[in-house]
PDB file of C-alpha atoms in Angstrom:
ATOM      1  CA  MET A   1      -1.209  34.082  47.170  1.00 48.00           C
ATOM      2  CA  ASP A   2      -3.936  34.017  49.813  1.00 48.00           C
ATOM      3  CA  ASP A   3      -5.579  37.430  50.203  1.00 49.00           C
ATOM      4  CA  GLY A   4      -8.099  36.228  52.782  1.00 49.00           C
ATOM      5  CA  VAL A   5     -11.044  36.418  50.376  1.00 50.00           C
ATOM      6  CA  GLU A   6     -12.850  33.136  49.928  1.00 51.00           C
ATOM      7  CA  ASN A   7     -13.760  32.255  46.395  1.00 51.00           C
ATOM      8  CA  PRO A   8     -17.321  30.834  46.345  1.00 52.00           C
ATOM      9  CA  ASN A   9     -16.524  29.054  43.069  1.00 52.00           C
ATOM     10  CA  ASN A  10     -13.608  27.190  44.567  1.00 51.00           C
ATOM     11  CA  ARG A  11     -14.700  23.536  44.674  1.00 53.00           C
ATOM     12  CA  ASN A  12     -11.886  22.662  47.047  1.00 53.00           C
ATOM     13  CA  ASN A  13     -12.882  25.272  49.652  1.00 55.00           C
ATOM     14  CA  VAL A  14     -12.420  23.452  52.937  1.00 54.00           C
ATOM     15  CA  ASN A  15     -14.524  26.028  54.817  1.00 60.00           C
ATOM     16  CA  ASP A  16     -17.617  25.231  52.719  1.00 58.00           C
ATOM     17  CA  PRO A  17     -19.881  22.795  54.633  1.00 60.00           C
ATOM     18  CA  ASN A  18     -21.488  21.680  51.327  1.00 60.00           C
ATOM     19  CA  ASN A  19     -18.143  20.706  49.880  1.00 56.00           C
ATOM     20  CA  GLN A  20     -17.906  16.952  49.653  1.00 58.00           C
ATOM     21  CA  GLY A  21     -14.618  17.163  47.827  1.00 58.00           C
ATOM     22  CA  VAL A  22     -14.027  16.464  44.192  1.00 56.00           C
ATOM     23  CA  VAL A  23     -14.316  12.794  43.444  1.00 56.00           C
ATOM     24  CA  PRO A  24     -12.829  11.804  40.122  1.00 55.00           C
ATOM     25  CA  ARG A  25     -15.022   9.803  37.799  1.00 60.00           C
ATOM     26  CA  VAL A  26     -13.639   6.339  37.364  1.00 54.00           C
ATOM     27  CA  PRO A  27     -14.979   4.132  34.603  1.00 56.00           C
ATOM     28  CA  LYS A  28     -16.479   0.842  35.658  1.00 61.00           C
ATOM     29  CA  ALA A  29     -13.736  -0.981  33.772  1.00 58.00           C
ATOM     30  CA  VAL A  30     -10.042  -0.281  33.876  1.00 60.00           C
ATOM     31  CA  LEU A  31      -8.233   0.894  30.763  1.00 60.00           C
ATOM     32  CA  TYR A  32      -6.852  -2.581  30.138  1.00 60.00           C
ATOM     33  CA  ASP A  33     -10.400  -3.939  29.843  1.00 62.00           C
ATOM     34  CA  TRP A  34     -11.386  -1.220  27.380  1.00 59.00           C
ATOM     35  CA  ALA A  35      -8.444  -2.033  25.135  1.00 65.00           C
ATOM     36  CA  GLN A  36      -9.136  -5.752  24.885  1.00 68.00           C
ATOM     37  CA  PRO A  37     -10.579  -7.087  21.610  1.00 66.00           C
ATOM     38  CA  THR A  38     -14.145  -8.279  21.681  1.00 69.00           C
ATOM     39  CA  SER A  39     -16.348 -10.066  19.210  1.00 66.00           C
ATOM     40  CA  LYS A  40     -17.887  -6.693  18.350  1.00 65.00           C
ATOM     41  CA  ASN A  41     -14.636  -5.227  17.041  1.00 64.00           C
ATOM     42  CA  LEU A  42     -13.501  -8.352  15.192  1.00 68.00           C
ATOM     43  CA  ALA A  43     -15.998  -7.874  12.367  1.00 73.00           C
ATOM     44  CA  THR A  44     -14.655  -6.893   8.953  1.00 79.00           C
ATOM     45  CA  ALA A  45     -15.141  -3.857   6.756  1.00 82.00           C
ATOM     46  CA  ILE A  46     -17.218  -5.907   4.321  1.00 79.00           C
ATOM     47  CA  ALA A  47     -20.871  -6.077   5.339  1.00 78.00           C
ATOM     48  CA  VAL A  48     -22.302  -9.565   4.934  1.00 73.00           C
ATOM     49  CA  PRO A  49     -25.171  -9.606   2.400  1.00 71.00           C
ATOM     50  CA  LEU A  50     -28.301 -11.657   2.907  1.00 71.00           C
ATOM     51  CA  ILE A  51     -27.568 -15.258   1.971  1.00 69.00           C
ATOM     52  CA  LYS A  52     -30.537 -17.521   1.225  1.00 72.00           C
ATOM     53  CA  VAL A  53     -28.845 -20.746   2.290  1.00 69.00           C
ATOM     54  CA  GLU A  54     -27.849 -21.587   5.819  1.00 71.00           C
ATOM     55  CA  SER A  55     -24.244 -22.218   4.829  1.00 69.00           C
ATOM     56  CA  PHE A  56     -21.997 -23.001   1.926  1.00 68.00           C
ATOM     57  CA  GLN A  57     -18.565 -24.519   1.918  1.00 73.00           C
ATOM     58  CA  ILE A  58     -15.423 -22.922   0.664  1.00 75.00           C
ATOM     59  CA  THR A  59     -13.744 -25.674  -1.287  1.00 77.00           C
ATOM     60  CA  ASN A  60     -10.039 -26.386  -1.194  1.00 82.00           C
ATOM     61  CA  ASN A  61     -10.161 -25.980  -4.955  1.00 82.00           C
ATOM     62  CA  MET A  62     -11.282 -22.368  -4.630  1.00 79.00           C
ATOM     63  CA  LEU A  63      -8.608 -21.506  -2.077  1.00 80.00           C
ATOM     64  CA  GLN A  64      -5.955 -23.149  -4.264  1.00 84.00           C
ATOM     65  CA  LEU A  65      -7.172 -21.186  -7.281  1.00 81.00           C
ATOM     66  CA  LEU A  66      -6.954 -17.941  -5.319  1.00 80.00           C
ATOM     67  CA  GLN A  67      -3.398 -18.752  -4.301  1.00 80.00           C
ATOM     68  CA  HIS A  68      -2.416 -20.003  -7.764  1.00 80.00           C
ATOM     69  CA  LYS A  69      -3.742 -16.866  -9.499  1.00 78.00           C
ATOM     70  CA  GLY A  70      -1.726 -14.853  -7.012  1.00 79.00           C
ATOM     71  CA  LEU A  71      -2.546 -13.128  -3.801  1.00 90.00           C
ATOM     72  CA  PHE A  72      -2.580  -9.336  -3.957  1.00 93.00           C
ATOM     73  CA  SER A  73      -0.221  -7.714  -1.454  1.00 94.00           C
ATOM     74  CA  GLY A  74      -0.550  -4.074  -2.482  1.00 92.00           C
ATOM     75  CA  SER A  75       2.980  -3.818  -3.847  1.00 91.00           C
ATOM     76  CA  TYR A  76       3.522  -0.966  -6.328  1.00 86.00           C
ATOM     77  CA  ILE A  77       4.523  -3.474  -9.031  1.00 88.00           C
ATOM     78  CA  GLU A  78       1.217  -5.379  -8.760  1.00 90.00           C
ATOM     79  CA  ASP A  79      -1.835  -4.484 -10.819  1.00 90.00           C
ATOM     80  CA  PRO A  80      -4.987  -4.316  -8.654  1.00 93.00           C
ATOM     81  CA  GLN A  81      -7.222  -4.335 -11.751  1.00 92.00           C
ATOM     82  CA  GLN A  82      -5.712  -7.608 -12.908  1.00 91.00           C
ATOM     83  CA  HIS A  83      -6.146  -9.045  -9.432  1.00 93.00           C
ATOM     84  CA  LEU A  84      -9.844  -8.093  -9.464  1.00 93.00           C
ATOM     85  CA  LYS A  85     -10.274  -9.734 -12.893  1.00 92.00           C
ATOM     86  CA  ASN A  86      -8.583 -12.910 -11.667  1.00 90.00           C
ATOM     87  CA  PHE A  87     -10.679 -12.937  -8.503  1.00 90.00           C
ATOM     88  CA  LEU A  88     -13.937 -12.504 -10.417  1.00 90.00           C
ATOM     89  CA  SER A  89     -13.004 -15.273 -12.874  1.00 87.00           C
ATOM     90  CA  ILE A  90     -12.574 -17.630  -9.922  1.00 85.00           C
ATOM     91  CA  CYS A  91     -15.877 -16.506  -8.374  1.00 85.00           C
ATOM     92  CA  VAL A  92     -17.751 -17.214 -11.621  1.00 83.00           C
ATOM     93  CA  MET A  93     -16.585 -20.827 -11.490  1.00 81.00           C
ATOM     94  CA  GLN A  94     -17.879 -21.237  -7.928  1.00 77.00           C
ATOM     95  CA  ARG A  95     -21.607 -21.152  -8.614  1.00 76.00           C
ATOM     96  CA  LYS A  96     -23.696 -22.785  -5.905  1.00 76.00           C
ATOM     97  CA  PRO A  97     -27.475 -23.261  -5.721  1.00 75.00           C
ATOM     98  CA  ASN A  98     -29.170 -20.366  -3.868  1.00 75.00           C
ATOM     99  CA  VAL A  99     -25.849 -18.592  -3.316  1.00 77.00           C
ATOM    100  CA  THR A 100     -25.588 -15.219  -5.014  1.00 78.00           C
ATOM    101  CA  PRO A 101     -22.388 -13.903  -6.588  1.00 79.00           C
ATOM    102  CA  LYS A 102     -22.423 -11.258  -3.820  1.00 78.00           C
ATOM    103  CA  ALA A 103     -22.050 -13.971  -1.215  1.00 78.00           C
ATOM    104  CA  ILE A 104     -19.206 -15.664  -3.089  1.00 81.00           C
ATOM    105  CA  ARG A 105     -17.406 -12.317  -3.359  1.00 84.00           C
ATOM    106  CA  LEU A 106     -17.221 -12.322   0.443  1.00 80.00           C
ATOM    107  CA  LEU A 107     -14.154 -14.477  -0.105  1.00 83.00           C
ATOM    108  CA  PHE A 108     -12.228 -11.426  -1.318  1.00 90.00           C
ATOM    109  CA  PRO A 109     -10.293 -11.073   1.983  1.00 89.00           C
ATOM    110  CA  PHE A 110      -8.774 -14.503   1.271  1.00 87.00           C
ATOM    111  CA  SER A 111      -7.245 -13.074  -1.915  1.00 91.00           C
ATOM    112  CA  VAL A 112      -5.181 -10.340  -0.266  1.00 93.00           C
ATOM    113  CA  MET A 113      -2.186 -10.320   2.033  1.00 93.00           C
ATOM    114  CA  GLY A 114       0.433  -7.971   3.447  1.00 94.00           C
ATOM    115  CA  GLU A 115      -0.249  -4.262   3.004  1.00 95.00           C
ATOM    116  CA  ALA A 116      -3.534  -4.942   1.197  1.00 95.00           C
ATOM    117  CA  GLN A 117      -4.767  -7.081   4.108  1.00 94.00           C
ATOM    118  CA  THR A 118      -3.689  -4.440   6.615  1.00 94.00           C
ATOM    119  CA  TRP A 119      -5.531  -1.777   4.605  1.00 94.00           C
ATOM    120  CA  LEU A 120      -8.703  -3.892   4.389  1.00 93.00           C
ATOM    121  CA  ASN A 121      -8.601  -4.573   8.133  1.00 91.00           C
ATOM    122  CA  SER A 122      -8.155  -0.865   8.870  1.00 91.00           C
ATOM    123  CA  LEU A 123     -11.441   0.136   7.233  1.00 91.00           C
ATOM    124  CA  PRO A 124     -14.414   0.792   9.528  1.00 90.00           C
ATOM    125  CA  ILE A 125     -16.561  -2.220  10.333  1.00 87.00           C
ATOM    126  CA  ASN A 126     -19.347  -2.821   7.771  1.00 87.00           C
ATOM    127  CA  SER A 127     -18.268   0.242   5.779  1.00 90.00           C
ATOM    128  CA  ILE A 128     -18.295  -1.673   2.489  1.00 90.00           C
ATOM    129  CA  THR A 129     -21.776  -2.795   1.501  1.00 88.00           C
ATOM    130  CA  THR A 130     -21.403  -3.415  -2.241  1.00 88.00           C
ATOM    131  CA  TRP A 131     -18.851  -4.929  -4.566  1.00 90.00           C
ATOM    132  CA  GLU A 132     -18.636  -1.603  -6.393  1.00 92.00           C
ATOM    133  CA  GLU A 133     -17.629   0.166  -3.155  1.00 93.00           C
ATOM    134  CA  LEU A 134     -14.907  -2.389  -2.507  1.00 93.00           C
ATOM    135  CA  VAL A 135     -13.534  -2.046  -6.036  1.00 93.00           C
ATOM    136  CA  LYS A 136     -13.590   1.754  -5.835  1.00 93.00           C
ATOM    137  CA  GLN A 137     -11.801   1.842  -2.482  1.00 93.00           C
ATOM    138  CA  LEU A 138      -9.236  -0.768  -3.518  1.00 94.00           C
ATOM    139  CA  LEU A 139      -8.414   1.087  -6.724  1.00 93.00           C
ATOM    140  CA  ASN A 140      -8.274   4.454  -4.946  1.00 91.00           C
ATOM    141  CA  LYS A 141      -5.797   3.007  -2.483  1.00 92.00           C
ATOM    142  CA  PHE A 142      -3.622   0.868  -4.744  1.00 92.00           C
ATOM    143  CA  TYR A 143      -4.162   2.443  -8.165  1.00 84.00           C
ATOM    144  CA  PRO A 144      -4.316   6.180  -7.472  1.00 69.00           C
ATOM    145  CA  PRO A 145      -4.858   8.728 -10.275  1.00 69.00           C
ATOM    146  CA  ASN A 146      -1.164   9.664 -10.389  1.00 65.00           C
ATOM    147  CA  LYS A 147      -0.314   6.049 -11.244  1.00 63.00           C
ATOM    148  CA  THR A 148      -2.762   6.211 -14.167  1.00 61.00           C
ATOM    149  CA  VAL A 149      -1.195   9.472 -15.383  1.00 59.00           C
ATOM    150  CA  ASN A 150       2.298   7.977 -15.151  1.00 62.00           C
ATOM    151  CA  LYS A 151       1.151   4.943 -17.135  1.00 61.00           C
ATOM    152  CA  LEU A 152      -0.353   7.160 -19.840  1.00 60.00           C
ATOM    153  CA  MET A 153       2.782   9.278 -20.042  1.00 65.00           C
ATOM    154  CA  ARG A 154       4.852   6.208 -20.962  1.00 66.00           C
ATOM    155  CA  TYR A 155       2.860   5.755 -24.193  1.00 61.00           C
TER     156      TYR A 155
END
C-alpha cells in the first residue's frame, strides 16, 4: 500500500541518507550463558548470621540425630511444629564455644527433604534473616490456617 508519500518516522526508509538501518541489540553473552548457574545464584534463602569463630564442625552425631528424629518432607501427614521442636532439641545439645544458637540453626536445611527442600530452595536468596521468619514461613506453607481449623473441628 505505497501511496508515494514518504513517512519521515519510518526507520527503514531507504531514501533517508541518515538511515543506518536498524541494528538489533545483542547482549554480550548468549542466552545459554545467562541461564547457567553461578556462585551468586547458589546461595540459600537463609541469610548467614555473624559467627564469631572462624569455623565450627558439624559432627556426624548431629547429622545422625537429625536423620534419626526424622527429616521433614512436607507431606500432609507430617507435623511441621513437631519437626521444629525436634530440630531445636538437637540444636540445644550442640553447644559450641563462641557459636551462637543462631549459627547452629543454620543447619535447618539438613533437616528437610523432598517438597520441603524444594520449597526452601525456591525462596529468594537471603530472604530469611531470623529464626522467627523461617518458622513463620515454614508454618504458613506446611501448616496453613485451614489445617488448624480442620484439626479444631475434630475435637
